Structures are given as structure tokens and as C-alpha cells.
Amino acid sequence: MKFKKQIFGFLDMLRFTKLVPNRRAALAAGSTEPLPKSWRTNELARRLHPGMMDVELTAVRQLAPGMQEFVFRRLDGGAFPFFRAGQYISLQGIVGESIVSRPYSIVSSPREALAGKLALGVADAGFFSGYLNREAKPGDRFRMSEPSGEFHYETLRDKPQIVCVAGGAGITPFVSMARSMAEGDEPFSMTLFYGARTEAQLAYKKELDALADKGLRTVYVLSDEEKPGFEHGFVTAELLEQYVDPREVTYFLCGPQAMYAFVAGQLAKYSLPVKAVHKDATCCPNLALDAPRTFQLTVHVRDEVFMMPAREDETLLTAMERGSIPAPNKCRAGGCGYCHSKWLGGEFCIADGRDGRREADRKFGFIHPCVTYPLSDIEIDVPASE
Ligand code: FES
């Protein structure tokens, strides 16, 4: 190969010969001050993404029969990280021999969390939530994940008017969204349809009513009571049409699966695009099996190996919690990927509609234990928890 020699190429070579002396001179002229130990960008990243936080329960109050509010502070006295109204945290505690955690929607607004206070509304249903409702008291300590989740308003995707439909304890993310809107931090206007059996079962009613003059419109829908000032029945298409133009809004739904199915049926006639309806994820439940078999679950965590029983009606994550293995998890619904683990052998099935794995994960044998049930003895490799 022939190279064409050019005069400028020789000049470059001359500059190159001065490179080393120039660098030496620059180093000699440099400051002798030690480098800073931390940088502003890193500090901000730590504030926004603190990982797991140690927290203390500071107050408990009854919201409705079978539902209480729990207020937390960080043990290090810091602010909770900024989040998007509608997101959740995962609360972790030790109950008996088990390390248990559950995701809960945040009730506080992002501003309240930045002021150091974070509240959750928890219904007395299930193992950990039942423990919280019956036994947790101020002074108790827990671990809490940083906020996560996709259930929040997105300016580019969502319409300026949103309709939120809450069923029972599903009111919690909407309290945060309504507060955030009232504080001027959200660009949407919000109509909230809040369904419960009776008026007594409406949590946060006083707080929601107080936000009426800050732009929140709340429609209470009671299924088992007829009262002036309340709608009766369920959130039907006819009811929606009385308050909004159902084709010109974005929907946010949070409540039991039966409510999702009912509201989806009501909205079907509007032929809405998929992006017009957002549903909050719910934890993957136990399967209803008459005589569930029990298999052996072998878990590798770094260079340690643990063995424990795993019932076929419970997820692998539940089996690990029973076995006191602190397996990482957040959403418990197959969506966040935080529990992402390597499958090493055995048969399993994944809950219907919960397989949130990427194609590459399926191909290379990764699973989400939070939505995976054993069908034989099974062996997995789990990342170490924080
Ligand atoms: S905990 Fe979120 S995918 Fe398993």
C-alpha cells in the first residue's frame, strides 16, 4: 500500500515530539490540592436512588374498617427521594422467621416525601399487610426500597384530563396524584371515581373533599348503599358519560382484578387505544389448587446453596421468603425485573399474563420468581439482595 506524503503530516509529527514535554509541564503546573471526595452529580444520584432505606414507623391511624395509614421517616433523618405521584415502594420486614416484603402505593405527595414524611395506606389482607395492621406500632423499624413503577402521569403519552377509578384500598395512588396536582406539580385535571361498598369504607374521604376547591372532582360510588350525594352501583359507561367525555380522557385504574375486568367491559364500546388505559399492577396471588404438591427448591446465592420446600400454589419468591432467603424483589407482579434470576433446572409455569421477561431472558433461561410456580423440584440462581 502506498502512502501519500504531505507537508501537513510532517508538521503533525513535529507537534507529536512535543507531546511528552508539554504534558510534563502541564502536570508540574497543576494544583497540589487533593481531589474532592464526592461530586455534586454523585450526591444527587445518591439522593434520587438511595437503594434500600432503613425507616421507622412514626404514626398509625385508622382510615376505614380494615385499613390503616402508616407514616415513616428515614432513620438517617434524610428526605425520601423524589418520585412520580402514583408510584410505589416495597416495604420489607421480618415476621417470625420469614423476611417478607410487599409493594405499597405511596399516599404522600412527592413534596411531602421530600420533607421527610412518607405515608402508606394498607388494607388488612394477606400475610405482611395483616401483620402491619394488627401488630406494627410506632418505633418499629423496616427496610424500604426507593420508589418505582410505571403507574404515573406522562405528559407526552396521556391526555390533559385524566379519569381515575379506584376500588376499595386502590384509592392510595390517587391520593398522592390528587395532592401533587393540588400542589401545582402535575399538569392534568383529574376526575376521581371512588367505589366502595358503603360510605364508612371510603378511606381519605375528608382529605379528598378538602381538595375539591383545588381542582379535584370526586364521584363516590357506593355499591351497597343509596345516599344523597353518592352515586349508587358501579362505575359504568353511563356514569362516566355523566361527568366526562369518555373518549377524550386517559384512564388510571387501581383496585381488585374484578374491577379491572368490569371497567374494561364498560370501556370496550369506545375502542380506546391501549395507551389510554393504565392499570396498577397487583401482586401475583397464590393459585387456587385443591391439593397442592410440595417440591424441593434449591437456591444458589453467590457461592452459597440453600434448600427449602416450595408449594406448587405459591411463587418461588414466596417459598424463598418462607425459607428466610432475602431474595431481591419490588413489584411482585412480573414487571420490574428486580427479582430476575437464572433458571438452572426443573419445571415451572408462569402466572397468566404476568410474563414480563424480555425475549433474551426467555432465550437464555432467566425467570422472575415473583410470578413463577414450581411444577417439579427446581433449582435457580438468585442475585444477592442489598
Ligand atoms: S419483583 Fe418485579 S419482576 Fe419480580
Tab-separated table of C-alpha atoms and ligand atoms in Angstrom:
chain	number	residue	atom	x	y	z
A	1	MET	CA	0.000	0.000	0.000
A	2	LYS	CA	1.357	3.464	-0.896
A	3	PHE	CA	1.021	6.459	1.418
A	4	LYS	CA	1.000	9.932	0.008
A	5	LYS	CA	3.346	12.198	1.987
A	6	GLN	CA	2.003	15.638	2.745
A	7	ILE	CA	3.700	18.631	4.281
A	8	PHE	CA	0.997	18.976	6.966
A	9	GLY	CA	1.596	15.390	8.029
A	10	PHE	CA	5.231	16.276	8.843
A	11	LEU	CA	4.057	19.284	10.862
A	12	ASP	CA	1.794	16.974	12.884
A	13	MET	CA	4.785	14.753	13.579
A	14	LEU	CA	6.735	17.749	14.861
A	15	ARG	CA	3.896	18.584	17.235
A	16	PHE	CA	3.878	14.995	18.424
A	17	THR	CA	7.520	15.209	19.524
A	18	LYS	CA	6.488	17.977	21.947
A	19	LEU	CA	3.642	15.971	23.429
A	20	VAL	CA	5.551	14.453	26.330
A	21	PRO	CA	7.337	17.661	27.445
A	22	ASN	CA	4.050	19.578	27.143
A	23	ARG	CA	2.267	17.045	29.336
A	24	ARG	CA	5.055	17.092	31.898
A	25	ALA	CA	4.857	20.893	32.040
A	26	ALA	CA	1.057	20.792	32.464
A	27	LEU	CA	1.347	18.228	35.278
A	28	ALA	CA	4.040	20.284	37.019
A	29	ALA	CA	1.824	23.378	36.873
A	30	GLY	CA	-1.221	21.509	38.223
A	31	SER	CA	-2.755	22.073	41.665
A	32	THR	CA	-1.449	20.020	44.592
A	33	GLU	CA	-4.902	20.137	46.262
A	34	PRO	CA	-6.301	16.616	46.820
A	35	LEU	CA	-9.257	15.664	44.594
A	36	PRO	CA	-12.710	16.135	46.165
A	37	LYS	CA	-14.045	13.031	47.900
A	38	SER	CA	-17.511	13.384	46.372
A	39	TRP	CA	-19.005	15.171	43.396
A	40	ARG	CA	-22.295	17.058	43.176
A	41	THR	CA	-23.622	14.747	40.445
A	42	ASN	CA	-22.860	11.669	42.522
A	43	GLU	CA	-24.521	13.186	45.590
A	44	LEU	CA	-27.646	13.956	43.550
A	45	ALA	CA	-27.672	10.405	42.156
A	46	ARG	CA	-27.426	9.028	45.704
A	47	ARG	CA	-30.330	11.239	46.844
A	48	LEU	CA	-32.507	10.158	43.910
A	49	HIS	CA	-31.538	6.475	44.058
A	50	PRO	CA	-30.650	5.567	47.638
A	51	GLY	CA	-31.496	1.857	47.106
A	52	MET	CA	-32.866	0.267	50.263
A	53	MET	CA	-33.514	2.707	53.127
A	54	ASP	CA	-33.808	1.966	56.847
A	55	VAL	CA	-37.062	3.511	58.068
A	56	GLU	CA	-39.022	3.873	61.313
A	57	LEU	CA	-42.779	3.829	61.692
A	58	THR	CA	-43.786	7.114	63.328
A	59	ALA	CA	-47.602	7.068	63.279
A	60	VAL	CA	-50.529	4.746	62.633
A	61	ARG	CA	-54.142	5.799	62.142
A	62	GLN	CA	-57.356	4.087	61.166
A	63	LEU	CA	-58.651	5.107	57.719
A	64	ALA	CA	-61.631	2.786	57.354
A	65	PRO	CA	-62.610	-0.628	58.765
A	66	GLY	CA	-59.734	-2.969	57.872
A	67	MET	CA	-57.444	-0.255	56.527
A	68	GLN	CA	-54.829	1.898	58.280
A	69	GLU	CA	-52.333	4.568	57.365
A	70	PHE	CA	-48.644	4.103	58.272
A	71	VAL	CA	-46.268	7.058	58.298
A	72	PHE	CA	-42.496	6.543	58.072
A	73	ARG	CA	-39.309	8.552	58.485
A	74	ARG	CA	-35.814	7.669	57.400
A	75	LEU	CA	-33.528	6.550	60.196
A	76	ASP	CA	-30.700	8.685	58.831
A	77	GLY	CA	-33.009	11.724	59.084
A	78	GLY	CA	-32.815	12.394	55.342
A	79	ALA	CA	-35.529	13.196	52.847
A	80	PHE	CA	-37.223	10.425	50.898
A	81	PRO	CA	-36.208	10.503	47.245
A	82	PHE	CA	-38.282	12.347	44.671
A	83	PHE	CA	-40.867	10.160	42.906
A	84	ARG	CA	-43.743	10.430	40.445
A	85	ALA	CA	-47.180	10.540	42.109
A	86	GLY	CA	-48.723	7.082	41.612
A	87	GLN	CA	-45.510	5.111	42.175
A	88	TYR	CA	-44.928	2.516	44.915
A	89	ILE	CA	-42.253	1.446	47.364
A	90	SER	CA	-41.510	-2.066	48.575
A	91	LEU	CA	-41.609	-2.393	52.374
A	92	GLN	CA	-39.564	-5.197	53.920
A	93	GLY	CA	-39.846	-6.573	57.455
A	94	ILE	CA	-39.200	-9.698	59.485
A	95	VAL	CA	-42.281	-11.607	60.574
A	96	GLY	CA	-41.452	-14.650	62.691
A	97	GLU	CA	-38.690	-16.493	60.852
A	98	SER	CA	-39.505	-15.003	57.457
A	99	ILE	CA	-38.171	-11.961	55.648
A	100	VAL	CA	-41.218	-10.561	53.887
A	101	SER	CA	-41.830	-7.610	51.627
A	102	ARG	CA	-44.782	-6.135	49.763
A	103	PRO	CA	-45.194	-3.229	47.361
A	104	TYR	CA	-47.470	-0.407	48.525
A	105	SER	CA	-48.534	2.698	46.602
A	106	ILE	CA	-47.334	5.908	48.193
A	107	VAL	CA	-50.077	8.127	49.619
A	108	SER	CA	-47.924	11.205	50.280
A	109	SER	CA	-47.234	13.724	47.558
A	110	PRO	CA	-43.655	13.990	46.252
A	111	ARG	CA	-43.295	17.283	48.177
A	112	GLU	CA	-44.265	15.619	51.460
A	113	ALA	CA	-41.702	12.869	50.835
A	114	LEU	CA	-39.011	15.464	50.191
A	115	ALA	CA	-39.955	16.975	53.567
A	116	GLY	CA	-39.073	13.637	55.194
A	117	LYS	CA	-42.520	12.050	55.622
A	118	LEU	CA	-43.840	9.123	53.634
A	119	ALA	CA	-47.282	7.575	54.218
A	120	LEU	CA	-48.794	4.299	53.006
A	121	GLY	CA	-52.409	3.157	53.230
A	122	VAL	CA	-52.555	-0.604	53.862
A	123	ALA	CA	-55.629	-2.862	53.834
A	124	ASP	CA	-55.693	-5.760	56.279
A	125	ALA	CA	-55.388	-8.505	53.657
A	126	GLY	CA	-52.585	-11.028	53.235
A	127	PHE	CA	-49.677	-12.097	55.401
A	128	PHE	CA	-47.495	-8.972	55.668
A	129	SER	CA	-50.335	-6.431	55.331
A	130	GLY	CA	-52.239	-8.293	58.067
A	131	TYR	CA	-49.159	-8.178	60.289
A	132	LEU	CA	-48.816	-4.420	59.712
A	133	ASN	CA	-52.475	-3.776	60.506
A	134	ARG	CA	-52.557	-5.907	63.631
A	135	GLU	CA	-49.079	-5.678	65.150
A	136	ALA	CA	-46.983	-2.812	63.789
A	137	LYS	CA	-46.598	0.170	66.132
A	138	PRO	CA	-44.690	3.463	66.163
A	139	GLY	CA	-40.992	2.856	66.743
A	140	ASP	CA	-40.919	-0.365	64.691
A	141	ARG	CA	-38.199	-0.466	62.055
A	142	PHE	CA	-38.365	-1.707	58.481
A	143	ARG	CA	-36.449	-1.509	55.206
A	144	MET	CA	-37.941	0.358	52.270
A	145	SER	CA	-36.958	0.384	48.600
A	146	GLU	CA	-36.649	3.583	46.617
A	147	PRO	CA	-39.870	4.459	44.714
A	148	SER	CA	-40.532	2.584	41.459
A	149	GLY	CA	-43.263	1.859	38.968
A	150	GLU	CA	-44.814	2.973	35.701
A	151	PHE	CA	-48.227	3.923	37.125
A	152	HIS	CA	-47.970	7.701	36.846
A	153	TYR	CA	-48.948	10.504	34.510
A	154	GLU	CA	-46.783	11.017	31.432
A	155	THR	CA	-47.238	14.340	29.624
A	156	LEU	CA	-46.286	13.077	26.148
A	157	ARG	CA	-48.485	9.976	26.352
A	158	ASP	CA	-51.549	10.994	28.364
A	159	LYS	CA	-54.438	13.423	27.741
A	160	PRO	CA	-54.607	16.606	29.837
A	161	GLN	CA	-57.753	15.302	31.529
A	162	ILE	CA	-57.484	12.041	33.433
A	163	VAL	CA	-60.137	9.789	34.942
A	164	CYS	CA	-59.035	7.727	37.913
A	165	VAL	CA	-61.110	4.750	39.009
A	166	ALA	CA	-60.390	3.405	42.483
A	167	GLY	CA	-61.844	0.324	44.134
A	168	GLY	CA	-61.515	-0.014	47.936
A	169	ALA	CA	-57.877	0.213	49.062
A	170	GLY	CA	-56.926	1.097	45.464
A	171	ILE	CA	-57.503	4.742	46.399
A	172	THR	CA	-53.924	5.176	47.657
A	173	PRO	CA	-52.004	6.183	44.481
A	174	PHE	CA	-54.791	8.619	43.589
A	175	VAL	CA	-54.476	10.437	46.922
A	176	SER	CA	-50.844	11.088	46.008
A	177	MET	CA	-51.765	12.177	42.469
A	178	ALA	CA	-54.547	14.474	43.735
A	179	ARG	CA	-52.253	16.051	46.326
A	180	SER	CA	-49.500	16.536	43.776
A	181	MET	CA	-51.976	18.159	41.361
A	182	ALA	CA	-53.250	20.450	44.146
A	183	GLU	CA	-49.658	21.453	44.943
A	184	GLY	CA	-49.223	22.557	41.326
A	185	ASP	CA	-46.784	19.807	40.350
A	186	GLU	CA	-48.940	17.986	37.802
A	187	PRO	CA	-50.322	19.387	34.526
A	188	PHE	CA	-53.536	17.317	34.417
A	189	SER	CA	-57.054	17.874	35.663
A	190	MET	CA	-58.476	14.894	37.492
A	191	THR	CA	-61.882	13.291	37.947
A	192	LEU	CA	-61.845	10.504	40.504
A	193	PHE	CA	-64.481	7.751	40.645
A	194	TYR	CA	-64.086	6.077	44.024
A	195	GLY	CA	-66.039	2.877	44.568
A	196	ALA	CA	-66.701	1.173	47.914
A	197	ARG	CA	-69.490	-0.894	49.447
A	198	THR	CA	-70.577	1.746	51.982
A	199	GLU	CA	-69.676	5.312	52.935
A	200	ALA	CA	-67.918	4.050	56.074
A	201	GLN	CA	-65.480	2.115	53.873
A	202	LEU	CA	-64.288	5.195	51.995
A	203	ALA	CA	-60.717	5.970	53.118
A	204	TYR	CA	-59.308	9.513	52.815
A	205	LYS	CA	-62.783	10.985	52.155
A	206	LYS	CA	-62.111	14.073	54.273
A	207	GLU	CA	-58.778	14.693	52.536
A	208	LEU	CA	-60.288	14.227	49.069
A	209	ASP	CA	-63.230	16.526	49.849
A	210	ALA	CA	-60.745	19.177	51.028
A	211	LEU	CA	-59.083	19.076	47.592
A	212	ALA	CA	-62.358	19.901	45.791
A	213	ASP	CA	-61.543	23.619	45.682
A	214	LYS	CA	-58.061	22.821	44.326
A	215	GLY	CA	-59.458	21.230	41.162
A	216	LEU	CA	-60.199	17.642	42.195
A	217	ARG	CA	-63.623	16.298	41.249
A	218	THR	CA	-64.520	13.168	43.221
A	219	VAL	CA	-67.506	10.969	42.468
A	220	TYR	CA	-68.213	8.467	45.255
A	221	VAL	CA	-69.908	5.289	44.055
A	222	LEU	CA	-71.440	3.014	46.703
A	223	SER	CA	-72.498	-0.486	45.714
A	224	ASP	CA	-74.393	-1.428	48.884
A	225	GLU	CA	-75.891	1.909	50.000
A	226	GLU	CA	-78.110	4.553	48.440
A	227	LYS	CA	-77.469	8.014	49.860
A	228	PRO	CA	-77.882	11.577	48.660
A	229	GLY	CA	-74.582	12.962	47.366
A	230	PHE	CA	-73.331	9.493	46.336
A	231	GLU	CA	-73.772	7.526	43.144
A	232	HIS	CA	-75.160	4.026	43.569
A	233	GLY	CA	-73.942	0.859	41.860
A	234	PHE	CA	-70.699	0.541	39.889
A	235	VAL	CA	-68.561	2.675	37.572
A	236	THR	CA	-70.451	2.087	34.337
A	237	ALA	CA	-70.066	3.760	30.932
A	238	GLU	CA	-73.349	5.636	31.575
A	239	LEU	CA	-71.968	7.003	34.832
A	240	LEU	CA	-68.696	8.089	33.169
A	241	GLU	CA	-70.643	9.902	30.438
A	242	GLN	CA	-72.454	11.992	33.062
A	243	TYR	CA	-69.146	13.542	34.170
A	244	VAL	CA	-66.614	13.356	31.300
A	245	ASP	CA	-66.276	12.721	27.595
A	246	PRO	CA	-65.032	9.093	27.861
A	247	ARG	CA	-63.130	9.271	24.546
A	248	GLU	CA	-61.174	12.385	25.493
A	249	VAL	CA	-59.516	11.255	28.704
A	250	THR	CA	-56.774	8.893	29.872
A	251	TYR	CA	-57.817	6.288	32.432
A	252	PHE	CA	-55.906	5.170	35.520
A	253	LEU	CA	-57.383	2.159	37.332
A	254	CYS	CA	-56.397	0.788	40.731
A	255	GLY	CA	-58.352	-1.859	42.599
A	256	PRO	CA	-59.210	-5.564	42.535
A	257	GLN	CA	-58.911	-7.662	39.351
A	258	ALA	CA	-62.721	-7.943	39.164
A	259	MET	CA	-62.938	-4.146	38.924
A	260	TYR	CA	-60.389	-4.089	36.067
A	261	ALA	CA	-62.433	-6.641	34.134
A	262	PHE	CA	-65.685	-4.762	34.775
A	263	VAL	CA	-64.332	-1.335	33.772
A	264	ALA	CA	-62.598	-2.823	30.687
A	265	GLY	CA	-66.008	-4.186	29.611
A	266	GLN	CA	-67.576	-0.754	30.091
A	267	LEU	CA	-64.844	0.984	28.071
A	268	ALA	CA	-64.885	-1.581	25.232
A	269	LYS	CA	-67.504	0.311	23.230
A	270	TYR	CA	-65.231	3.357	22.918
A	271	SER	CA	-62.470	1.363	21.109
A	272	LEU	CA	-59.764	3.243	23.018
A	273	PRO	CA	-56.086	2.773	22.154
A	274	VAL	CA	-54.123	0.606	24.594
A	275	LYS	CA	-52.205	3.640	25.877
A	276	ALA	CA	-55.459	5.278	27.044
A	277	VAL	CA	-55.948	2.873	29.958
A	278	HIS	CA	-53.343	2.262	32.686
A	279	LYS	CA	-53.831	-0.375	35.357
A	280	ASP	CA	-51.805	-0.520	38.547
A	281	ALA	CA	-50.076	-3.889	38.924
A	282	THR	CA	-51.202	-6.198	41.701
A	283	CYS	CA	-49.089	-8.818	43.486
A	284	CYS	CA	-49.144	-12.272	41.962
A	285	PRO	CA	-51.544	-14.296	44.163
A	286	ASN	CA	-51.460	-17.923	45.331
A	287	LEU	CA	-53.078	-20.379	42.914
A	288	ALA	CA	-56.387	-21.951	43.912
A	289	LEU	CA	-55.396	-25.648	43.874
A	290	ASP	CA	-57.237	-28.348	45.807
A	291	ALA	CA	-54.226	-30.430	46.861
A	292	PRO	CA	-51.022	-28.542	46.027
A	293	ARG	CA	-47.869	-30.682	45.835
A	294	THR	CA	-44.652	-29.653	47.588
A	295	PHE	CA	-41.318	-29.756	45.742
A	296	GLN	CA	-37.735	-29.003	46.683
A	297	LEU	CA	-36.352	-25.614	45.723
A	298	THR	CA	-32.550	-25.269	45.531
A	299	VAL	CA	-31.323	-21.689	45.566
A	300	HIS	CA	-27.805	-20.510	44.752
A	301	VAL	CA	-26.867	-17.083	46.097
A	302	ARG	CA	-23.281	-16.275	45.127
A	303	ASP	CA	-21.286	-19.254	46.486
A	304	GLU	CA	-23.929	-20.413	48.997
A	305	VAL	CA	-26.610	-23.042	48.327
A	306	PHE	CA	-29.919	-23.262	50.206
A	307	MET	CA	-32.656	-25.884	50.011
A	308	MET	CA	-36.264	-25.417	51.024
A	309	PRO	CA	-39.759	-26.715	50.292
A	310	ALA	CA	-41.753	-24.952	47.569
A	311	ARG	CA	-45.521	-25.455	47.187
A	312	GLU	CA	-46.917	-25.560	43.687
A	313	ASP	CA	-49.609	-22.996	44.542
A	314	GLU	CA	-47.065	-20.409	45.781
A	315	THR	CA	-44.488	-18.471	43.804
A	316	LEU	CA	-40.801	-19.283	44.114
A	317	LEU	CA	-40.347	-15.878	45.737
A	318	THR	CA	-42.825	-16.787	48.495
A	319	ALA	CA	-41.012	-20.090	49.038
A	320	MET	CA	-37.698	-18.239	49.388
A	321	GLU	CA	-39.223	-15.801	51.888
A	322	ARG	CA	-40.549	-18.708	53.948
A	323	GLY	CA	-37.012	-20.112	53.839
A	324	SER	CA	-35.596	-16.744	55.082
A	325	ILE	CA	-33.697	-16.094	51.837
A	326	PRO	CA	-33.598	-12.327	51.265
A	327	ALA	CA	-34.303	-12.550	47.522
A	328	PRO	CA	-34.472	-9.173	45.784
A	329	ASN	CA	-37.953	-8.059	44.706
A	330	LYS	CA	-40.057	-4.946	44.260
A	331	CYS	CA	-43.291	-5.164	42.275
A	332	ARG	CA	-44.075	-8.883	42.848
A	333	ALA	CA	-46.077	-8.677	39.645
A	334	GLY	CA	-43.543	-9.694	36.973
A	335	GLY	CA	-42.987	-6.167	35.693
A	336	CYS	CA	-39.932	-4.541	37.297
A	337	GLY	CA	-37.383	-7.312	36.640
A	338	TYR	CA	-35.777	-6.741	40.029
A	339	CYS	CA	-36.073	-10.440	41.000
A	340	HIS	CA	-34.607	-11.604	37.643
A	341	SER	CA	-32.911	-14.983	38.367
A	342	LYS	CA	-31.228	-17.757	36.383
A	343	TRP	CA	-33.135	-20.990	35.973
A	344	LEU	CA	-30.801	-23.996	36.407
A	345	GLY	CA	-33.176	-26.956	36.195
A	346	GLY	CA	-36.681	-28.284	36.881
A	347	GLU	CA	-40.123	-27.450	35.541
A	348	PHE	CA	-42.135	-24.337	36.220
A	349	CYS	CA	-45.088	-22.318	34.982
A	350	ILE	CA	-45.629	-18.579	34.896
A	351	ALA	CA	-48.851	-16.886	36.021
A	352	ASP	CA	-51.192	-15.942	33.173
A	353	GLY	CA	-50.470	-12.533	31.695
A	354	ARG	CA	-47.555	-11.899	34.077
A	355	ASP	CA	-44.572	-12.886	31.943
A	356	GLY	CA	-42.753	-9.548	31.763
A	357	ARG	CA	-39.427	-11.071	30.653
A	358	ARG	CA	-37.541	-9.762	27.644
A	359	GLU	CA	-37.083	-12.120	24.714
A	360	ALA	CA	-33.383	-12.520	25.533
A	361	ASP	CA	-34.235	-13.545	29.117
A	362	ARG	CA	-36.596	-16.256	27.854
A	363	LYS	CA	-33.980	-17.487	25.408
A	364	PHE	CA	-31.151	-17.659	27.950
A	365	GLY	CA	-33.209	-19.182	30.776
A	366	PHE	CA	-33.951	-16.316	33.146
A	367	ILE	CA	-37.152	-16.179	35.184
A	368	HIS	CA	-38.946	-13.810	37.543
A	369	PRO	CA	-39.511	-15.859	40.753
A	370	CYS	CA	-42.296	-13.466	41.849
A	371	VAL	CA	-44.627	-14.851	39.146
A	372	THR	CA	-43.179	-18.377	38.721
A	373	TYR	CA	-44.664	-21.526	40.284
A	374	PRO	CA	-42.803	-24.872	40.554
A	375	LEU	CA	-44.063	-27.968	38.716
A	376	SER	CA	-41.209	-30.231	39.918
A	377	ASP	CA	-38.081	-29.932	42.068
A	378	ILE	CA	-36.387	-26.819	40.792
A	379	GLU	CA	-33.006	-25.074	41.023
A	380	ILE	CA	-32.337	-21.367	40.499
A	381	ASP	CA	-29.520	-18.852	40.910
A	382	VAL	CA	-30.663	-15.661	42.624
A	383	PRO	CA	-28.765	-12.360	42.859
A	384	ALA	CA	-27.754	-11.318	46.365
A	385	SER	CA	-30.100	-8.819	47.987
A	386	GLU	CA	-28.891	-5.347	49.053
B	1	FES	S1	-40.309	-8.336	41.763
B	1	FES	FE1	-40.731	-7.207	39.954
B	1	FES	S2	-40.485	-8.683	38.394
B	1	FES	FE2	-40.294	-9.843	40.202
